[in-house]
Amino acid sequence: MTQMRVLLTGATGFIGSHTWLNLLACGFQVVGVDDFSNSSPAVLDRLHQLAGTEPAFIRADVCDASAMAAVFSRERFDAVIHFAALKAVGESTEKPLAYYANNIGGLLTLTQAMAGHECKTLVFSSSATVYGKPESLPIREDAALSSTNPYGATKLMGETILRDLGHADAGWAVALLRYFNPVGAHESGLIGEDPRGTPNNLMPFVAQVAAGKRERLKVFGHDYATPDGTGVRDYIHVLDLAAGHVDALNYLLDTRQSITANLGTGRGHSVLDVVHAFERASGTSVPCDFVARRPGDVDASYADVTLANTVLGWEATRDLDTMCADSWRWQRMNPNGLAG
Ligand code: UFG
């Protein structure tokens, strides 16, 4: 069988880099694209080390239409996995135009270049943020959709654009993958989440407290309607998430049917569950202060994963202890991230 050729945008980012490795392991030919606006070129050396071959890479911004046209003119692709996007909820409320320009502009530029070269198979990075404040738990794919910030609005709009594209042209096969809370790192400790500045998300912040880089964790809210009063989320190991992308891609290539699927574990863990699991994994303590709720946060969010289990044949296999152990290994081996 001829090898399938896949273009990855946002390829050197957290989820992109782990998915890249998994695609190579599954026999795909991969070309990565990134502009390093939120990642480091050092990821390419790490991927080289892990995969044993030099990764094929083009430095480009997905919003640059001529650069994207050049990528598709140079070689043929069977499919694209589109990760490249801005992703910080708080920042999106301060810089809405940057979020709309990047996340919507980039998606339009990319899909126009794809359509121009008869490449109509796409896996899109969506997010559980499209469920807004969920009405019931676990969250199924047919739950009501809404957005509470510009970042969420770009994911919701991205989904709408791709659904409309599928209605207009049945030649498109698109997977909308709604990620819950991706954490962890590759078990080698060579690639992982490398946030710039103060981490926005819980797990990288906890890792930096455990490492002594930050003094204390602020627990946002302890009066939520959850067993211990702290927010509950569906944390999913990035390697399980990466495997979900490969399964979704294979599904599109095999069936030519579009799909919208949650990728989570189906289990919820509180902030304090994460803190305690991290303390066990690291053998250190993670001092906490309870502070006010963070605006926009919901009590609890976790996925119904029946659809991905049954239709894609995919299931998350790694538990919270593994997520913390892998995140800790990455933190210890790269105390200043990849840029440092
Ligand atoms: N939290 C703290 N202290 C911190 C950071 C987070 O207590 O310093 C708490 C939050 O209040 C929440 C939980 O830890 O209860 C998880 O927070 P994250 O910021 O790690 O993740 P979110 O669930 O808020 O956001 C994630 C992604 C978003 C996505 C959203 C919904 O980061 O991109 O899930 O799917 F929009």
mmCIF file of N, CA, C and O and ligand atoms in Angstrom, residues 87-89 127-130 149 151-152 155 179-183 199-206 217-221 224 230-233 235 269-271 291 293-294 297-299 301, ligand 1:
data_model
loop_
_atom_site.group_PDB
_atom_site.id
_atom_site.type_symbol
_atom_site.label_atom_id
_atom_site.label_comp_id
_atom_site.label_asym_id
_atom_site.label_seq_id
_atom_site.Cartn_x
_atom_site.Cartn_y
_atom_site.Cartn_z
ATOM 1 N N LYS A 87 -4.671 29.723 21.771
ATOM 2 C CA LYS A 87 -5.511 28.862 22.624
ATOM 3 C C LYS A 87 -5.706 29.319 24.056
ATOM 4 O O LYS A 87 -6.187 28.544 24.891
ATOM 5 N N ALA A 88 -5.323 30.549 24.399
ATOM 6 C CA ALA A 88 -5.469 30.973 25.792
ATOM 7 C C ALA A 88 -6.759 31.772 25.982
ATOM 8 O O ALA A 88 -6.938 32.836 25.385
ATOM 9 N N VAL A 89 -7.643 31.214 26.809
ATOM 10 C CA VAL A 89 -8.963 31.812 27.010
ATOM 11 C C VAL A 89 -8.852 33.267 27.477
ATOM 12 O O VAL A 89 -9.464 34.173 26.900
ATOM 13 N N SER A 127 -12.619 21.860 20.662
ATOM 14 C CA SER A 127 -12.415 21.878 22.118
ATOM 15 C C SER A 127 -13.739 21.688 22.821
ATOM 16 O O SER A 127 -14.799 22.093 22.314
ATOM 17 N N ALA A 128 -13.665 21.126 24.017
ATOM 18 C CA ALA A 128 -14.862 21.016 24.851
ATOM 19 C C ALA A 128 -15.391 22.388 25.233
ATOM 20 O O ALA A 128 -16.512 22.498 25.737
ATOM 21 N N THR A 129 -14.623 23.421 24.961
ATOM 22 C CA THR A 129 -15.097 24.776 25.225
ATOM 23 C C THR A 129 -16.360 25.092 24.415
ATOM 24 O O THR A 129 -17.138 25.959 24.806
ATOM 25 N N VAL A 130 -16.599 24.362 23.316
ATOM 26 C CA VAL A 130 -17.808 24.627 22.509
ATOM 27 C C VAL A 130 -19.091 24.253 23.263
ATOM 28 O O VAL A 130 -20.185 24.612 22.829
ATOM 29 N N ASN A 149 -16.263 33.154 25.408
ATOM 30 C CA ASN A 149 -15.092 34.024 25.200
ATOM 31 C C ASN A 149 -14.674 33.911 23.729
ATOM 32 O O ASN A 149 -15.088 32.980 23.033
ATOM 33 N N TYR A 151 -11.944 32.970 22.254
ATOM 34 C CA TYR A 151 -11.297 31.700 21.895
ATOM 35 C C TYR A 151 -12.360 30.640 21.584
ATOM 36 O O TYR A 151 -12.321 29.983 20.544
ATOM 37 N N GLY A 152 -13.318 30.508 22.507
ATOM 38 C CA GLY A 152 -14.391 29.528 22.309
ATOM 39 C C GLY A 152 -15.187 29.837 21.048
ATOM 40 O O GLY A 152 -15.573 28.925 20.304
ATOM 41 N N LYS A 155 -13.543 28.469 17.986
ATOM 42 C CA LYS A 155 -13.670 27.015 17.814
ATOM 43 C C LYS A 155 -15.081 26.671 17.302
ATOM 44 O O LYS A 155 -15.252 25.833 16.419
ATOM 45 N N TYR A 179 -11.513 18.244 22.230
ATOM 46 C CA TYR A 179 -10.621 17.796 23.299
ATOM 47 C C TYR A 179 -11.116 18.299 24.632
ATOM 48 O O TYR A 179 -11.508 19.451 24.754
ATOM 49 N N PHE A 180 -10.957 17.475 25.642
ATOM 50 C CA PHE A 180 -11.210 17.930 27.009
ATOM 51 C C PHE A 180 -9.900 18.551 27.538
ATOM 52 O O PHE A 180 -9.442 19.514 26.952
ATOM 53 N N ASN A 181 -9.277 18.064 28.574
ATOM 54 C CA ASN A 181 -8.100 18.777 29.115
ATOM 55 C C ASN A 181 -6.815 17.978 28.878
ATOM 56 O O ASN A 181 -6.463 17.127 29.706
ATOM 57 N N PRO A 182 -6.115 18.254 27.790
ATOM 58 C CA PRO A 182 -4.899 17.486 27.473
ATOM 59 C C PRO A 182 -3.745 17.821 28.428
ATOM 60 O O PRO A 182 -3.443 18.992 28.652
ATOM 61 N N VAL A 183 -3.135 16.800 28.981
ATOM 62 C CA VAL A 183 -2.003 16.963 29.912
ATOM 63 C C VAL A 183 -1.016 15.818 29.692
ATOM 64 O O VAL A 183 -1.201 14.994 28.790
ATOM 65 N N PRO A 199 2.109 29.665 33.273
ATOM 66 C CA PRO A 199 1.130 28.756 32.657
ATOM 67 C C PRO A 199 -0.307 29.158 32.999
ATOM 68 O O PRO A 199 -0.591 29.525 34.136
ATOM 69 N N ASN A 200 -1.187 29.084 32.029
ATOM 70 C CA ASN A 200 -2.610 29.359 32.258
ATOM 71 C C ASN A 200 -3.318 28.139 32.814
ATOM 72 O O ASN A 200 -4.320 28.254 33.500
ATOM 73 N N ASN A 201 -2.803 26.976 32.465
ATOM 74 C CA ASN A 201 -3.508 25.736 32.775
ATOM 75 C C ASN A 201 -2.979 25.087 34.050
ATOM 76 O O ASN A 201 -1.841 25.316 34.465
ATOM 77 N N LEU A 202 -3.843 24.277 34.645
ATOM 78 C CA LEU A 202 -3.553 23.715 35.956
ATOM 79 C C LEU A 202 -2.286 22.849 35.988
ATOM 80 O O LEU A 202 -1.398 23.071 36.811
ATOM 81 N N MET A 203 -2.229 21.826 35.119
ATOM 82 C CA MET A 203 -1.145 20.824 35.266
ATOM 83 C C MET A 203 0.250 21.426 35.099
ATOM 84 O O MET A 203 1.122 21.161 35.942
ATOM 85 N N PRO A 204 0.521 22.247 34.071
ATOM 86 C CA PRO A 204 1.867 22.831 33.991
ATOM 87 C C PRO A 204 2.179 23.755 35.171
ATOM 88 O O PRO A 204 3.330 23.828 35.610
ATOM 89 N N PHE A 205 1.156 24.402 35.710
ATOM 90 C CA PHE A 205 1.392 25.259 36.881
ATOM 91 C C PHE A 205 1.779 24.395 38.082
ATOM 92 O O PHE A 205 2.753 24.681 38.787
ATOM 93 N N VAL A 206 1.021 23.329 38.300
ATOM 94 C CA VAL A 206 1.307 22.409 39.412
ATOM 95 C C VAL A 206 2.726 21.845 39.267
ATOM 96 O O VAL A 206 3.486 21.753 40.241
ATOM 97 N N LEU A 217 0.266 27.124 44.448
ATOM 98 C CA LEU A 217 -0.832 27.088 43.470
ATOM 99 C C LEU A 217 -2.009 27.882 44.019
ATOM 100 O O LEU A 217 -2.351 27.745 45.195
ATOM 101 N N LYS A 218 -2.632 28.667 43.155
ATOM 102 C CA LYS A 218 -3.910 29.281 43.532
ATOM 103 C C LYS A 218 -5.007 28.359 43.041
ATOM 104 O O LYS A 218 -5.117 28.109 41.829
ATOM 105 N N VAL A 219 -5.802 27.855 43.963
ATOM 106 C CA VAL A 219 -6.948 27.023 43.576
ATOM 107 C C VAL A 219 -8.126 27.967 43.363
ATOM 108 O O VAL A 219 -8.578 28.624 44.311
ATOM 109 N N PHE A 220 -8.589 28.024 42.135
ATOM 110 C CA PHE A 220 -9.657 28.976 41.790
ATOM 111 C C PHE A 220 -11.024 28.428 42.186
ATOM 112 O O PHE A 220 -11.640 27.682 41.431
ATOM 113 N N GLY A 221 -11.492 28.809 43.376
ATOM 114 C CA GLY A 221 -12.834 28.413 43.805
ATOM 115 C C GLY A 221 -12.826 27.122 44.592
ATOM 116 O O GLY A 221 -12.200 26.145 44.164
ATOM 117 N N TYR A 224 -17.562 25.107 44.546
ATOM 118 C CA TYR A 224 -18.294 24.554 43.401
ATOM 119 C C TYR A 224 -19.152 23.363 43.852
ATOM 120 O O TYR A 224 -18.862 22.739 44.880
ATOM 121 N N THR A 230 -13.850 21.894 44.539
ATOM 122 C CA THR A 230 -12.982 22.473 43.497
ATOM 123 C C THR A 230 -13.426 21.968 42.123
ATOM 124 O O THR A 230 -14.110 20.939 42.009
ATOM 125 N N GLY A 231 -13.029 22.679 41.081
ATOM 126 C CA GLY A 231 -13.495 22.398 39.724
ATOM 127 C C GLY A 231 -13.103 21.006 39.248
ATOM 128 O O GLY A 231 -11.999 20.532 39.530
ATOM 129 N N VAL A 232 -14.023 20.372 38.538
ATOM 130 C CA VAL A 232 -13.782 19.016 38.030
ATOM 131 C C VAL A 232 -13.641 19.058 36.507
ATOM 132 O O VAL A 232 -14.452 19.683 35.809
ATOM 133 N N ARG A 233 -12.575 18.397 35.998
ATOM 134 C CA ARG A 233 -12.333 18.347 34.557
ATOM 135 C C ARG A 233 -11.968 16.923 34.134
ATOM 136 O O ARG A 233 -11.536 16.112 34.937
ATOM 137 N N TYR A 235 -9.299 15.189 32.454
ATOM 138 C CA TYR A 235 -7.908 15.277 31.999
ATOM 139 C C TYR A 235 -7.592 14.064 31.144
ATOM 140 O O TYR A 235 -7.909 12.939 31.517
ATOM 141 N N HIS A 269 -11.872 14.666 37.373
ATOM 142 C CA HIS A 269 -11.009 14.793 38.556
ATOM 143 C C HIS A 269 -11.021 16.243 39.009
ATOM 144 O O HIS A 269 -10.979 17.158 38.181
ATOM 145 N N SER A 270 -11.017 16.448 40.314
ATOM 146 C CA SER A 270 -11.028 17.813 40.855
ATOM 147 C C SER A 270 -9.615 18.393 40.855
ATOM 148 O O SER A 270 -8.619 17.663 40.677
ATOM 149 N N VAL A 271 -9.537 19.695 41.093
ATOM 150 C CA VAL A 271 -8.218 20.343 41.211
ATOM 151 C C VAL A 271 -7.408 19.646 42.309
ATOM 152 O O VAL A 271 -6.220 19.354 42.137
ATOM 153 N N VAL A 291 -8.490 30.592 46.469
ATOM 154 C CA VAL A 291 -8.814 31.973 46.087
ATOM 155 C C VAL A 291 -10.166 31.969 45.371
ATOM 156 O O VAL A 291 -10.793 30.913 45.200
ATOM 157 N N ARG A 293 -13.161 32.180 42.572
ATOM 158 C CA ARG A 293 -13.363 31.501 41.290
ATOM 159 C C ARG A 293 -12.748 32.315 40.149
ATOM 160 O O ARG A 293 -12.724 33.548 40.231
ATOM 161 N N ARG A 294 -12.303 31.648 39.113
ATOM 162 C CA ARG A 294 -11.821 32.331 37.914
ATOM 163 C C ARG A 294 -13.042 32.591 37.025
ATOM 164 O O ARG A 294 -13.821 31.675 36.776
ATOM 165 N N ASP A 297 -15.212 30.019 34.529
ATOM 166 C CA ASP A 297 -15.037 28.593 34.808
ATOM 167 C C ASP A 297 -16.368 27.927 35.166
ATOM 168 O O ASP A 297 -17.224 28.551 35.789
ATOM 169 N N VAL A 298 -16.501 26.660 34.808
ATOM 170 C CA VAL A 298 -17.703 25.908 35.164
ATOM 171 C C VAL A 298 -17.371 24.931 36.290
ATOM 172 O O VAL A 298 -16.194 24.634 36.529
ATOM 173 N N ASP A 299 -18.408 24.462 36.994
ATOM 174 C CA ASP A 299 -18.201 23.518 38.099
ATOM 175 C C ASP A 299 -17.482 22.256 37.611
ATOM 176 O O ASP A 299 -16.465 21.863 38.153
ATOM 177 N N SER A 301 -16.822 19.460 34.073
ATOM 178 C CA SER A 301 -16.918 19.157 32.648
ATOM 179 C C SER A 301 -16.216 17.828 32.396
ATOM 180 O O SER A 301 -15.033 17.691 32.706
HETATM 181 N N1 UFG B 1 -7.174 25.973 38.042
HETATM 182 C C1 UFG B 1 -6.754 26.401 39.277
HETATM 183 N N2 UFG B 1 -5.587 27.104 39.354
HETATM 184 C C2 UFG B 1 -4.821 27.401 38.268
HETATM 185 C C3 UFG B 1 -5.273 26.950 36.988
HETATM 186 C C4 UFG B 1 -6.445 26.243 36.918
HETATM 187 O O1 UFG B 1 -7.426 26.167 40.299
HETATM 188 O O2 UFG B 1 -3.781 28.053 38.403
HETATM 189 C C5 UFG B 1 -8.420 25.177 37.929
HETATM 190 C C6 UFG B 1 -9.489 25.804 37.079
HETATM 191 O O3 UFG B 1 -10.291 26.693 37.830
HETATM 192 C C7 UFG B 1 -10.242 24.557 36.592
HETATM 193 C C8 UFG B 1 -9.147 23.507 36.469
HETATM 194 O O4 UFG B 1 -8.088 23.971 37.302
HETATM 195 O O5 UFG B 1 -11.168 24.130 37.561
HETATM 196 C C9 UFG B 1 -8.625 23.325 35.058
HETATM 197 O O6 UFG B 1 -8.223 24.579 34.546
HETATM 198 P P1 UFG B 1 -7.374 24.707 33.192
HETATM 199 O O7 UFG B 1 -7.079 26.159 32.994
HETATM 200 O O8 UFG B 1 -6.217 23.770 33.208
HETATM 201 O O9 UFG B 1 -8.368 24.155 32.096
HETATM 202 P P2 UFG B 1 -9.837 24.654 31.677
HETATM 203 O O10 UFG B 1 -10.757 23.504 31.915
HETATM 204 O O11 UFG B 1 -10.195 25.932 32.305
HETATM 205 O O12 UFG B 1 -9.597 24.970 30.156
HETATM 206 C C10 UFG B 1 -9.315 23.941 29.241
HETATM 207 C C11 UFG B 1 -8.492 24.494 28.077
HETATM 208 C C12 UFG B 1 -9.288 25.487 27.289
HETATM 209 C C13 UFG B 1 -10.638 24.950 26.952
HETATM 210 C C14 UFG B 1 -11.354 24.448 28.187
HETATM 211 C C15 UFG B 1 -12.692 23.857 27.919
HETATM 212 O O13 UFG B 1 -7.322 25.109 28.546
HETATM 213 O O14 UFG B 1 -8.593 25.743 26.090
HETATM 214 O O15 UFG B 1 -10.536 23.461 28.799
HETATM 215 O O16 UFG B 1 -12.573 22.751 27.144
HETATM 216 F F1 UFG B 1 -11.370 25.941 26.406
#
